[in-house]
């Protein structure tokens, strides 16, 4: 951990010039005393870092000092910066490692391109926290210790013991053979097998995890994208899912399909509205989704959904029909 911090400290001084101990402590998320100890360690190792006294003083590197982080051209580094701006690293507990890696990527560029790369964060925004309607993306919080243990088992090919809380069930310990990790809309999932059967676990429901020394029973190679598509198809066709026939204003199509599990069919009606057959998690999910559309959407079938929406609308009308 300290070696990574020392590299990050050098890169910060390389890219931003003279910085105070307080600024370095804030950037590295350590105390100023730790920064001073790190500066001493760098000096002892031969890194030409020096201190400037006074109100505008701080620490800096001697001009011309170069690190050995080379080999990337401008476009390659920009591609890594864009990819690194996605929040999947946060989901998998790699946020601090990503921040350190991005510093190294910028430092690997020729000096003539470094300013351009440093401005990527100002010019490209990937997956912001809210959309144009101010709807926030909900990122599930998973303790780094749990994610790290799961990640180690996945990458090492070892069995994994997890304390898992399935929906509506008492948490239980399970031993699984991990296959891979997937992040979708800021939610992390573990793809695994248990006693040979496919299983998908939501990381936010893992209460504890332990990597075991035994090798996992799994294929040497995996097509994770294909595996995820197959798991998704199984999920959409199982459980208490309901399929609904809906007419919707085209302007509200995305509002509808973004909440549905799947769109089975779609066609345009003569009046310009869209007719979609969509699948929802359960009846309550279907009713909620159609209610959000107001008069911009109409459930054509099944009849129980039309009746439920009508009764809800009648109750609302009765509530507001007479002033107290």
PDB file of C-alpha atoms in Angstrom:
ATOM      1  CA  UNK A   1       0.000   0.000   0.000  1.00  0.00           C
ATOM      2  CA  UNK A   2       2.790   2.464   0.882  1.00  0.00           C
ATOM      3  CA  UNK A   3       4.654   1.750  -2.378  1.00  0.00           C
ATOM      4  CA  UNK A   4       1.552   2.698  -4.363  1.00  0.00           C
ATOM      5  CA  UNK A   5       1.159   5.860  -2.302  1.00  0.00           C
ATOM      6  CA  UNK A   6       4.768   6.877  -2.918  1.00  0.00           C
ATOM      7  CA  UNK A   7       4.292   6.433  -6.660  1.00  0.00           C
ATOM      8  CA  UNK A   8       1.106   8.503  -6.510  1.00  0.00           C
ATOM      9  CA  UNK A   9       2.914  11.231  -4.585  1.00  0.00           C
ATOM     10  CA  UNK A  10       5.662  11.434  -7.222  1.00  0.00           C
ATOM     11  CA  UNK A  11       3.094  11.544 -10.026  1.00  0.00           C
ATOM     12  CA  UNK A  12       1.161  14.324  -8.350  1.00  0.00           C
ATOM     13  CA  UNK A  13       4.320  16.422  -8.072  1.00  0.00           C
ATOM     14  CA  UNK A  14       5.246  15.606 -11.678  1.00  0.00           C
ATOM     15  CA  UNK A  15       1.900  16.674 -13.077  1.00  0.00           C
ATOM     16  CA  UNK A  16       0.975  19.601 -10.839  1.00  0.00           C
ATOM     17  CA  UNK A  17       4.293  21.031  -9.745  1.00  0.00           C
ATOM     18  CA  UNK A  18       4.808  22.415  -6.263  1.00  0.00           C
ATOM     19  CA  UNK A  19       2.184  21.244  -3.735  1.00  0.00           C
ATOM     20  CA  UNK A  20       1.833  21.864  -0.017  1.00  0.00           C
ATOM     21  CA  UNK A  21       1.867  19.029   2.519  1.00  0.00           C
ATOM     22  CA  UNK A  22      -1.807  19.731   3.275  1.00  0.00           C
ATOM     23  CA  UNK A  23      -2.756  19.437  -0.421  1.00  0.00           C
ATOM     24  CA  UNK A  24      -0.810  16.199  -0.811  1.00  0.00           C
ATOM     25  CA  UNK A  25      -2.443  14.793   2.327  1.00  0.00           C
ATOM     26  CA  UNK A  26      -5.883  15.630   0.968  1.00  0.00           C
ATOM     27  CA  UNK A  27      -5.180  14.083  -2.442  1.00  0.00           C
ATOM     28  CA  UNK A  28      -3.682  10.911  -0.959  1.00  0.00           C
ATOM     29  CA  UNK A  29      -6.249  10.689   1.869  1.00  0.00           C
ATOM     30  CA  UNK A  30      -3.604  10.496   4.591  1.00  0.00           C
ATOM     31  CA  UNK A  31      -2.342  12.797   7.349  1.00  0.00           C
ATOM     32  CA  UNK A  32       0.234  15.543   6.785  1.00  0.00           C
ATOM     33  CA  UNK A  33       2.567  13.633   9.108  1.00  0.00           C
ATOM     34  CA  UNK A  34       2.352  10.632   6.778  1.00  0.00           C
ATOM     35  CA  UNK A  35       3.144  12.880   3.797  1.00  0.00           C
ATOM     36  CA  UNK A  36       6.260  14.215   5.553  1.00  0.00           C
ATOM     37  CA  UNK A  37       7.425  10.667   6.288  1.00  0.00           C
ATOM     38  CA  UNK A  38       6.823   9.711   2.646  1.00  0.00           C
ATOM     39  CA  UNK A  39       8.832  12.727   1.451  1.00  0.00           C
ATOM     40  CA  UNK A  40      11.734  11.603   3.649  1.00  0.00           C
ATOM     41  CA  UNK A  41      11.476   8.070   2.240  1.00  0.00           C
ATOM     42  CA  UNK A  42      11.558   9.379  -1.330  1.00  0.00           C
ATOM     43  CA  UNK A  43      14.594  11.520  -0.622  1.00  0.00           C
ATOM     44  CA  UNK A  44      16.387   8.562   0.956  1.00  0.00           C
ATOM     45  CA  UNK A  45      15.593   6.523  -2.150  1.00  0.00           C
ATOM     46  CA  UNK A  46      17.216   9.122  -4.394  1.00  0.00           C
ATOM     47  CA  UNK A  47      14.091  10.854  -5.734  1.00  0.00           C
ATOM     48  CA  UNK A  48      15.023  14.546  -6.087  1.00  0.00           C
ATOM     49  CA  UNK A  49      12.173  16.079  -4.071  1.00  0.00           C
ATOM     50  CA  UNK A  50      12.853  19.296  -2.193  1.00  0.00           C
ATOM     51  CA  UNK A  51      10.972  21.700   0.082  1.00  0.00           C
ATOM     52  CA  UNK A  52      10.396  25.414  -0.476  1.00  0.00           C
ATOM     53  CA  UNK A  53       9.693  27.500   2.609  1.00  0.00           C
ATOM     54  CA  UNK A  54       7.346  30.438   2.913  1.00  0.00           C
ATOM     55  CA  UNK A  55       3.671  31.258   2.459  1.00  0.00           C
ATOM     56  CA  UNK A  56       3.542  29.799  -1.044  1.00  0.00           C
ATOM     57  CA  UNK A  57       6.009  27.020  -0.387  1.00  0.00           C
ATOM     58  CA  UNK A  58       5.577  23.274  -0.613  1.00  0.00           C
ATOM     59  CA  UNK A  59       7.263  20.252  -2.090  1.00  0.00           C
ATOM     60  CA  UNK A  60       8.474  19.878  -5.676  1.00  0.00           C
ATOM     61  CA  UNK A  61      10.673  17.709  -7.870  1.00  0.00           C
ATOM     62  CA  UNK A  62      13.843  18.971  -9.480  1.00  0.00           C
ATOM     63  CA  UNK A  63      13.182  20.054 -13.093  1.00  0.00           C
ATOM     64  CA  UNK A  64      13.732  17.317 -15.663  1.00  0.00           C
ATOM     65  CA  UNK A  65      13.054  14.385 -13.309  1.00  0.00           C
ATOM     66  CA  UNK A  66      11.447  11.538 -15.290  1.00  0.00           C
ATOM     67  CA  UNK A  67       9.683   8.369 -14.173  1.00  0.00           C
ATOM     68  CA  UNK A  68       9.887   5.152 -16.165  1.00  0.00           C
ATOM     69  CA  UNK A  69       6.171   4.942 -16.963  1.00  0.00           C
ATOM     70  CA  UNK A  70       6.315   5.010 -20.759  1.00  0.00           C
ATOM     71  CA  UNK A  71       4.938   3.075 -23.718  1.00  0.00           C
ATOM     72  CA  UNK A  72       1.477   4.530 -24.331  1.00  0.00           C
ATOM     73  CA  UNK A  73       0.627   6.847 -27.201  1.00  0.00           C
ATOM     74  CA  UNK A  74      -1.882   9.658 -26.866  1.00  0.00           C
ATOM     75  CA  UNK A  75      -4.979   7.837 -28.176  1.00  0.00           C
ATOM     76  CA  UNK A  76      -4.242   4.707 -26.138  1.00  0.00           C
ATOM     77  CA  UNK A  77      -3.980   6.719 -22.939  1.00  0.00           C
ATOM     78  CA  UNK A  78      -7.157   8.664 -23.742  1.00  0.00           C
ATOM     79  CA  UNK A  79      -9.000   5.385 -24.319  1.00  0.00           C
ATOM     80  CA  UNK A  80      -7.881   4.157 -20.902  1.00  0.00           C
ATOM     81  CA  UNK A  81      -8.922   7.414 -19.269  1.00  0.00           C
ATOM     82  CA  UNK A  82     -12.394   7.206 -20.798  1.00  0.00           C
ATOM     83  CA  UNK A  83     -12.771   3.563 -19.786  1.00  0.00           C
ATOM     84  CA  UNK A  84     -11.501   4.370 -16.327  1.00  0.00           C
ATOM     85  CA  UNK A  85     -14.092   7.093 -15.851  1.00  0.00           C
ATOM     86  CA  UNK A  86     -16.854   4.474 -15.642  1.00  0.00           C
ATOM     87  CA  UNK A  87     -17.919   3.552 -12.127  1.00  0.00           C
ATOM     88  CA  UNK A  88     -17.575  -0.214 -12.496  1.00  0.00           C
ATOM     89  CA  UNK A  89     -14.308   0.011 -10.565  1.00  0.00           C
ATOM     90  CA  UNK A  90     -16.238   1.385  -7.603  1.00  0.00           C
ATOM     91  CA  UNK A  91     -18.669  -1.533  -7.717  1.00  0.00           C
ATOM     92  CA  UNK A  92     -15.805  -4.033  -7.671  1.00  0.00           C
ATOM     93  CA  UNK A  93     -13.895  -2.250  -4.899  1.00  0.00           C
ATOM     94  CA  UNK A  94     -11.127  -0.936  -7.167  1.00  0.00           C
ATOM     95  CA  UNK A  95     -11.777   2.802  -6.836  1.00  0.00           C
ATOM     96  CA  UNK A  96      -8.484   3.722  -5.152  1.00  0.00           C
ATOM     97  CA  UNK A  97      -6.511   1.500  -7.518  1.00  0.00           C
ATOM     98  CA  UNK A  98      -8.215   3.177 -10.477  1.00  0.00           C
ATOM     99  CA  UNK A  99      -7.313   6.655  -9.242  1.00  0.00           C
ATOM    100  CA  UNK A 100      -3.659   5.629  -8.925  1.00  0.00           C
ATOM    101  CA  UNK A 101      -3.700   3.975 -12.350  1.00  0.00           C
ATOM    102  CA  UNK A 102      -5.135   7.086 -14.008  1.00  0.00           C
ATOM    103  CA  UNK A 103      -2.273   9.173 -12.617  1.00  0.00           C
ATOM    104  CA  UNK A 104       0.195   6.714 -14.138  1.00  0.00           C
ATOM    105  CA  UNK A 105      -1.613   6.759 -17.485  1.00  0.00           C
ATOM    106  CA  UNK A 106      -1.384  10.545 -17.700  1.00  0.00           C
ATOM    107  CA  UNK A 107       2.266  10.449 -16.686  1.00  0.00           C
ATOM    108  CA  UNK A 108       3.021   7.889 -19.400  1.00  0.00           C
ATOM    109  CA  UNK A 109       2.143  10.363 -22.142  1.00  0.00           C
ATOM    110  CA  UNK A 110       4.643  12.518 -23.957  1.00  0.00           C
ATOM    111  CA  UNK A 111       4.777  15.930 -22.321  1.00  0.00           C
ATOM    112  CA  UNK A 112       3.261  17.567 -25.418  1.00  0.00           C
ATOM    113  CA  UNK A 113       0.047  15.514 -24.950  1.00  0.00           C
ATOM    114  CA  UNK A 114      -0.159  15.548 -21.161  1.00  0.00           C
ATOM    115  CA  UNK A 115      -2.259  18.696 -20.890  1.00  0.00           C
ATOM    116  CA  UNK A 116      -4.781  17.283 -23.366  1.00  0.00           C
ATOM    117  CA  UNK A 117      -5.126  14.050 -21.404  1.00  0.00           C
ATOM    118  CA  UNK A 118      -5.428  15.890 -18.118  1.00  0.00           C
ATOM    119  CA  UNK A 119      -8.416  17.776 -19.562  1.00  0.00           C
ATOM    120  CA  UNK A 120     -10.323  14.613 -20.487  1.00  0.00           C
ATOM    121  CA  UNK A 121     -12.281  14.720 -17.236  1.00  0.00           C
ATOM    122  CA  UNK A 122     -13.509  18.214 -18.158  1.00  0.00           C
ATOM    123  CA  UNK A 123     -14.573  17.327 -21.716  1.00  0.00           C
ATOM    124  CA  UNK A 124     -15.987  13.786 -21.461  1.00  0.00           C
ATOM    125  CA  UNK A 125     -18.573  12.686 -18.916  1.00  0.00           C
ATOM    126  CA  UNK A 126     -19.459   8.994 -18.819  1.00  0.00           C
ATOM    127  CA  UNK A 127     -22.514   7.706 -16.926  1.00  0.00           C
ATOM    128  CA  UNK A 128     -23.343  10.744 -14.743  1.00  0.00           C
ATOM    129  CA  UNK A 129     -25.205  10.217 -11.470  1.00  0.00           C
ATOM    130  CA  UNK A 130     -28.443  11.696 -12.862  1.00  0.00           C
ATOM    131  CA  UNK A 131     -30.142  11.722 -16.257  1.00  0.00           C
ATOM    132  CA  UNK A 132     -31.868  14.659 -17.990  1.00  0.00           C
ATOM    133  CA  UNK A 133     -34.946  14.186 -15.786  1.00  0.00           C
ATOM    134  CA  UNK A 134     -32.800  14.399 -12.633  1.00  0.00           C
ATOM    135  CA  UNK A 135     -33.361  10.720 -11.858  1.00  0.00           C
ATOM    136  CA  UNK A 136     -30.425   9.517  -9.796  1.00  0.00           C
ATOM    137  CA  UNK A 137     -28.529   6.345 -10.539  1.00  0.00           C
ATOM    138  CA  UNK A 138     -28.536   4.215  -7.409  1.00  0.00           C
ATOM    139  CA  UNK A 139     -25.125   2.707  -6.727  1.00  0.00           C
ATOM    140  CA  UNK A 140     -25.241  -0.126  -4.234  1.00  0.00           C
ATOM    141  CA  UNK A 141     -22.715   0.097  -1.440  1.00  0.00           C
ATOM    142  CA  UNK A 142     -20.741  -3.091  -0.782  1.00  0.00           C
ATOM    143  CA  UNK A 143     -17.929  -3.148   1.814  1.00  0.00           C
ATOM    144  CA  UNK A 144     -14.510  -3.234   0.129  1.00  0.00           C
ATOM    145  CA  UNK A 145     -13.440  -6.152   2.323  1.00  0.00           C
ATOM    146  CA  UNK A 146     -16.271  -8.313   0.967  1.00  0.00           C
ATOM    147  CA  UNK A 147     -15.728  -7.296  -2.657  1.00  0.00           C
ATOM    148  CA  UNK A 148     -11.980  -7.892  -2.354  1.00  0.00           C
ATOM    149  CA  UNK A 149     -12.518 -11.409  -1.010  1.00  0.00           C
ATOM    150  CA  UNK A 150     -14.995 -12.240  -3.787  1.00  0.00           C
ATOM    151  CA  UNK A 151     -12.697 -10.743  -6.424  1.00  0.00           C
ATOM    152  CA  UNK A 152      -9.702 -12.739  -5.186  1.00  0.00           C
ATOM    153  CA  UNK A 153     -11.629 -16.015  -5.375  1.00  0.00           C
ATOM    154  CA  UNK A 154     -12.894 -15.221  -8.888  1.00  0.00           C
ATOM    155  CA  UNK A 155      -9.457 -14.365 -10.233  1.00  0.00           C
ATOM    156  CA  UNK A 156      -7.601 -17.140  -8.409  1.00  0.00           C
ATOM    157  CA  UNK A 157     -10.135 -19.795  -9.405  1.00  0.00           C
ATOM    158  CA  UNK A 158     -10.852 -20.846  -5.825  1.00  0.00           C
ATOM    159  CA  UNK A 159     -14.086 -21.887  -4.172  1.00  0.00           C
ATOM    160  CA  UNK A 160     -15.903 -19.117  -2.309  1.00  0.00           C
ATOM    161  CA  UNK A 161     -17.980 -19.239   0.868  1.00  0.00           C
ATOM    162  CA  UNK A 162     -20.564 -16.450   1.134  1.00  0.00           C
ATOM    163  CA  UNK A 163     -23.119 -15.463   3.748  1.00  0.00           C
ATOM    164  CA  UNK A 164     -25.973 -14.507   1.435  1.00  0.00           C
ATOM    165  CA  UNK A 165     -29.302 -12.834   2.155  1.00  0.00           C
ATOM    166  CA  UNK A 166     -31.738 -13.753  -0.611  1.00  0.00           C
ATOM    167  CA  UNK A 167     -34.921 -11.690  -0.928  1.00  0.00           C
ATOM    168  CA  UNK A 168     -37.410 -12.639   1.769  1.00  0.00           C
ATOM    169  CA  UNK A 169     -35.157 -15.342   3.228  1.00  0.00           C
ATOM    170  CA  UNK A 170     -32.970 -15.768   6.288  1.00  0.00           C
ATOM    171  CA  UNK A 171     -29.237 -15.279   5.442  1.00  0.00           C
ATOM    172  CA  UNK A 172     -27.409 -18.558   4.873  1.00  0.00           C
ATOM    173  CA  UNK A 173     -23.828 -19.659   4.245  1.00  0.00           C
ATOM    174  CA  UNK A 174     -23.250 -21.143   0.777  1.00  0.00           C
ATOM    175  CA  UNK A 175     -20.152 -22.534  -0.894  1.00  0.00           C
ATOM    176  CA  UNK A 176     -20.008 -21.724  -4.602  1.00  0.00           C
ATOM    177  CA  UNK A 177     -17.704 -22.027  -7.579  1.00  0.00           C
ATOM    178  CA  UNK A 178     -17.215 -18.430  -8.835  1.00  0.00           C
ATOM    179  CA  UNK A 179     -17.186 -17.802 -12.587  1.00  0.00           C
ATOM    180  CA  UNK A 180     -17.028 -14.019 -12.975  1.00  0.00           C
ATOM    181  CA  UNK A 181     -18.199 -10.578 -11.874  1.00  0.00           C
ATOM    182  CA  UNK A 182     -20.630  -8.362 -13.790  1.00  0.00           C
ATOM    183  CA  UNK A 183     -21.711  -4.778 -13.206  1.00  0.00           C
ATOM    184  CA  UNK A 184     -25.019  -3.519 -14.655  1.00  0.00           C
ATOM    185  CA  UNK A 185     -26.412  -0.029 -13.939  1.00  0.00           C
ATOM    186  CA  UNK A 186     -24.107   0.368 -10.928  1.00  0.00           C
ATOM    187  CA  UNK A 187     -25.170  -2.989  -9.453  1.00  0.00           C
ATOM    188  CA  UNK A 188     -22.652  -5.791  -9.077  1.00  0.00           C
ATOM    189  CA  UNK A 189     -23.352  -9.498  -9.559  1.00  0.00           C
ATOM    190  CA  UNK A 190     -21.384 -12.687  -8.969  1.00  0.00           C
ATOM    191  CA  UNK A 191     -21.906 -15.417 -11.559  1.00  0.00           C
ATOM    192  CA  UNK A 192     -21.234 -18.817 -10.032  1.00  0.00           C
ATOM    193  CA  UNK A 193     -22.328 -22.432  -9.887  1.00  0.00           C
ATOM    194  CA  UNK A 194     -23.486 -24.301  -6.819  1.00  0.00           C
ATOM    195  CA  UNK A 195     -23.526 -28.097  -6.903  1.00  0.00           C
ATOM    196  CA  UNK A 196     -23.250 -27.768 -10.684  1.00  0.00           C
ATOM    197  CA  UNK A 197     -26.306 -25.486 -11.076  1.00  0.00           C
ATOM    198  CA  UNK A 198     -26.057 -21.912 -12.384  1.00  0.00           C
ATOM    199  CA  UNK A 199     -26.451 -19.245  -9.713  1.00  0.00           C
ATOM    200  CA  UNK A 200     -26.367 -15.424  -9.830  1.00  0.00           C
ATOM    201  CA  UNK A 201     -25.758 -13.494  -6.604  1.00  0.00           C
ATOM    202  CA  UNK A 202     -26.207  -9.773  -6.046  1.00  0.00           C
ATOM    203  CA  UNK A 203     -23.096  -8.389  -4.361  1.00  0.00           C
ATOM    204  CA  UNK A 204     -25.077  -6.019  -2.145  1.00  0.00           C
ATOM    205  CA  UNK A 205     -26.746  -9.058  -0.540  1.00  0.00           C
ATOM    206  CA  UNK A 206     -23.454 -10.749   0.347  1.00  0.00           C
ATOM    207  CA  UNK A 207     -23.004 -10.121   4.070  1.00  0.00           C
ATOM    208  CA  UNK A 208     -19.623 -11.856   4.365  1.00  0.00           C
ATOM    209  CA  UNK A 209     -17.260 -13.754   2.075  1.00  0.00           C
ATOM    210  CA  UNK A 210     -14.324 -16.116   2.472  1.00  0.00           C
ATOM    211  CA  UNK A 211     -11.992 -17.368  -0.249  1.00  0.00           C
ATOM    212  CA  UNK A 212     -11.317 -21.086   0.225  1.00  0.00           C
ATOM    213  CA  UNK A 213      -8.079 -22.861  -0.757  1.00  0.00           C
ATOM    214  CA  UNK A 214      -9.854 -25.522  -2.837  1.00  0.00           C
ATOM    215  CA  UNK A 215      -9.881 -24.986  -6.614  1.00  0.00           C
ATOM    216  CA  UNK A 216     -13.237 -24.027  -8.109  1.00  0.00           C
ATOM    217  CA  UNK A 217     -14.998 -26.487 -10.401  1.00  0.00           C
ATOM    218  CA  UNK A 218     -15.237 -24.394 -13.557  1.00  0.00           C
ATOM    219  CA  UNK A 219     -14.077 -24.278 -17.170  1.00  0.00           C
ATOM    220  CA  UNK A 220     -10.655 -22.807 -17.913  1.00  0.00           C
ATOM    221  CA  UNK A 221     -12.180 -20.222 -20.279  1.00  0.00           C
ATOM    222  CA  UNK A 222     -15.493 -18.378 -20.090  1.00  0.00           C
ATOM    223  CA  UNK A 223     -17.502 -16.117 -22.390  1.00  0.00           C
ATOM    224  CA  UNK A 224     -18.834 -13.887 -19.622  1.00  0.00           C
ATOM    225  CA  UNK A 225     -21.024 -11.815 -21.932  1.00  0.00           C
ATOM    226  CA  UNK A 226     -22.762 -14.929 -23.258  1.00  0.00           C
ATOM    227  CA  UNK A 227     -23.123 -16.339 -19.741  1.00  0.00           C
ATOM    228  CA  UNK A 228     -24.772 -13.120 -18.586  1.00  0.00           C
ATOM    229  CA  UNK A 229     -27.175 -13.130 -21.537  1.00  0.00           C
ATOM    230  CA  UNK A 230     -28.185 -16.715 -20.724  1.00  0.00           C
ATOM    231  CA  UNK A 231     -28.709 -15.902 -17.042  1.00  0.00           C
ATOM    232  CA  UNK A 232     -30.769 -12.850 -18.014  1.00  0.00           C
ATOM    233  CA  UNK A 233     -32.978 -14.950 -20.299  1.00  0.00           C
ATOM    234  CA  UNK A 234     -33.551 -17.475 -17.503  1.00  0.00           C
ATOM    235  CA  UNK A 235     -34.441 -14.687 -15.098  1.00  0.00           C
ATOM    236  CA  UNK A 236     -36.957 -13.096 -17.468  1.00  0.00           C
ATOM    237  CA  UNK A 237     -38.828 -16.349 -18.058  1.00  0.00           C
ATOM    238  CA  UNK A 238     -38.994 -17.551 -14.453  1.00  0.00           C
ATOM    239  CA  UNK A 239     -40.733 -16.663 -11.193  1.00  0.00           C
ATOM    240  CA  UNK A 240     -43.974 -14.652 -10.943  1.00  0.00           C
ATOM    241  CA  UNK A 241     -43.271 -12.495 -13.997  1.00  0.00           C
ATOM    242  CA  UNK A 242     -46.212 -10.946 -15.830  1.00  0.00           C
ATOM    243  CA  UNK A 243     -46.485  -9.901 -19.473  1.00  0.00           C
ATOM    244  CA  UNK A 244     -48.492  -6.786 -20.302  1.00  0.00           C
ATOM    245  CA  UNK A 245     -49.764  -5.329 -23.583  1.00  0.00           C
ATOM    246  CA  UNK A 246     -49.352  -1.553 -23.494  1.00  0.00           C
ATOM    247  CA  UNK A 247     -50.082   1.440 -25.725  1.00  0.00           C
ATOM    248  CA  UNK A 248     -47.674   4.268 -25.003  1.00  0.00           C
ATOM    249  CA  UNK A 249     -46.796   7.731 -26.284  1.00  0.00           C
ATOM    250  CA  UNK A 250     -43.452   7.435 -28.138  1.00  0.00           C
ATOM    251  CA  UNK A 251     -42.039  10.216 -25.958  1.00  0.00           C
ATOM    252  CA  UNK A 252     -42.528   7.993 -22.897  1.00  0.00           C
ATOM    253  CA  UNK A 253     -41.263   4.752 -24.420  1.00  0.00           C
ATOM    254  CA  UNK A 254     -37.913   4.853 -22.617  1.00  0.00           C
ATOM    255  CA  UNK A 255     -39.624   5.527 -19.297  1.00  0.00           C
ATOM    256  CA  UNK A 256     -41.554   2.303 -19.766  1.00  0.00           C
ATOM    257  CA  UNK A 257     -38.879  -0.013 -21.121  1.00  0.00           C
ATOM    258  CA  UNK A 258     -36.231   1.172 -18.646  1.00  0.00           C
ATOM    259  CA  UNK A 259     -38.316  -0.308 -15.824  1.00  0.00           C
ATOM    260  CA  UNK A 260     -39.365  -3.512 -17.626  1.00  0.00           C
ATOM    261  CA  UNK A 261     -37.498  -6.794 -17.559  1.00  0.00           C
ATOM    262  CA  UNK A 262     -37.916  -7.374 -21.296  1.00  0.00           C
ATOM    263  CA  UNK A 263     -39.667  -6.097 -24.423  1.00  0.00           C
ATOM    264  CA  UNK A 264     -41.167  -9.069 -26.272  1.00  0.00           C
ATOM    265  CA  UNK A 265     -42.669  -7.210 -29.232  1.00  0.00           C
ATOM    266  CA  UNK A 266     -43.224  -3.685 -30.499  1.00  0.00           C
ATOM    267  CA  UNK A 267     -45.182  -2.060 -33.321  1.00  0.00           C
ATOM    268  CA  UNK A 268     -46.590   1.353 -34.228  1.00  0.00           C
ATOM    269  CA  UNK A 269     -50.363   1.970 -34.279  1.00  0.00           C
ATOM    270  CA  UNK A 270     -51.939   4.169 -36.996  1.00  0.00           C
ATOM    271  CA  UNK A 271     -52.328   7.062 -34.554  1.00  0.00           C
ATOM    272  CA  UNK A 272     -48.566   7.115 -33.874  1.00  0.00           C
ATOM    273  CA  UNK A 273     -48.677   5.455 -30.473  1.00  0.00           C
ATOM    274  CA  UNK A 274     -46.547   2.384 -29.834  1.00  0.00           C
ATOM    275  CA  UNK A 275     -47.977  -0.998 -28.905  1.00  0.00           C
ATOM    276  CA  UNK A 276     -45.539  -3.018 -26.794  1.00  0.00           C
ATOM    277  CA  UNK A 277     -45.630  -6.384 -25.100  1.00  0.00           C
ATOM    278  CA  UNK A 278     -43.426  -6.072 -22.019  1.00  0.00           C
ATOM    279  CA  UNK A 279     -42.542  -8.273 -19.068  1.00  0.00           C
ATOM    280  CA  UNK A 280     -42.424  -7.103 -15.457  1.00  0.00           C
ATOM    281  CA  UNK A 281     -41.108  -8.697 -12.271  1.00  0.00           C
ATOM    282  CA  UNK A 282     -44.569  -9.235 -10.744  1.00  0.00           C
ATOM    283  CA  UNK A 283     -48.099  -7.695 -10.734  1.00  0.00           C
ATOM    284  CA  UNK A 284     -47.094  -4.944  -8.303  1.00  0.00           C
ATOM    285  CA  UNK A 285     -44.173  -3.956 -10.532  1.00  0.00           C
ATOM    286  CA  UNK A 286     -46.449  -3.825 -13.600  1.00  0.00           C
ATOM    287  CA  UNK A 287     -49.029  -1.655 -11.855  1.00  0.00           C
ATOM    288  CA  UNK A 288     -46.375   0.758 -10.588  1.00  0.00           C
ATOM    289  CA  UNK A 289     -44.757   1.116 -14.026  1.00  0.00           C
ATOM    290  CA  UNK A 290     -48.051   1.856 -15.815  1.00  0.00           C
ATOM    291  CA  UNK A 291     -49.146   4.292 -13.107  1.00  0.00           C
ATOM    292  CA  UNK A 292     -45.989   6.365 -13.661  1.00  0.00           C
ATOM    293  CA  UNK A 293     -47.048   6.979 -17.280  1.00  0.00           C
ATOM    294  CA  UNK A 294     -50.364   8.596 -16.390  1.00  0.00           C
ATOM    295  CA  UNK A 295     -52.446   9.168 -19.523  1.00  0.00           C
ATOM    296  CA  UNK A 296     -49.379   8.678 -21.738  1.00  0.00           C
ATOM    297  CA  UNK A 297     -49.719   4.913 -21.356  1.00  0.00           C
ATOM    298  CA  UNK A 298     -52.639   2.476 -21.404  1.00  0.00           C
ATOM    299  CA  UNK A 299     -52.594  -1.143 -20.319  1.00  0.00           C
ATOM    300  CA  UNK A 300     -54.621  -3.116 -22.877  1.00  0.00           C
ATOM    301  CA  UNK A 301     -54.186  -6.494 -21.190  1.00  0.00           C
ATOM    302  CA  UNK A 302     -54.477  -8.313 -18.871  1.00  0.00           C
ATOM    303  CA  UNK A 303     -57.847  -7.192 -17.541  1.00  0.00           C
ATOM    304  CA  UNK A 304     -56.854  -7.384 -13.878  1.00  0.00           C
ATOM    305  CA  UNK A 305     -54.228  -4.686 -14.497  1.00  0.00           C
ATOM    306  CA  UNK A 306     -56.751  -2.375 -16.194  1.00  0.00           C
ATOM    307  CA  UNK A 307     -59.149  -2.878 -13.278  1.00  0.00           C
ATOM    308  CA  UNK A 308     -56.449  -2.213 -10.709  1.00  0.00           C
ATOM    309  CA  UNK A 309     -55.342   1.014 -12.421  1.00  0.00           C
ATOM    310  CA  UNK A 310     -58.957   2.165 -12.784  1.00  0.00           C
ATOM    311  CA  UNK A 311     -59.656   1.556  -9.088  1.00  0.00           C
ATOM    312  CA  UNK A 312     -56.526   3.430  -8.081  1.00  0.00           C
ATOM    313  CA  UNK A 313     -57.437   6.387 -10.301  1.00  0.00           C
ATOM    314  CA  UNK A 314     -60.974   6.411  -8.880  1.00  0.00           C
ATOM    315  CA  UNK A 315     -59.615   6.479  -5.338  1.00  0.00           C
ATOM    316  CA  UNK A 316     -57.362   9.424  -6.180  1.00  0.00           C
ATOM    317  CA  UNK A 317     -60.272  11.272  -7.854  1.00  0.00           C
ATOM    318  CA  UNK A 318     -62.461  10.701  -4.809  1.00  0.00           C
ATOM    319  CA  UNK A 319     -59.726  12.007  -2.516  1.00  0.00           C
ATOM    320  CA  UNK A 320     -59.439  15.287  -4.448  1.00  0.00           C
ATOM    321  CA  UNK A 321     -63.060  15.577  -5.570  1.00  0.00           C
ATOM    322  CA  UNK A 322     -64.348  17.600  -2.594  1.00  0.00           C
ATOM    323  CA  UNK A 323     -62.563  20.420  -0.777  1.00  0.00           C
ATOM    324  CA  UNK A 324     -62.661  20.280   2.994  1.00  0.00           C
TER     325      UNK A 324
END
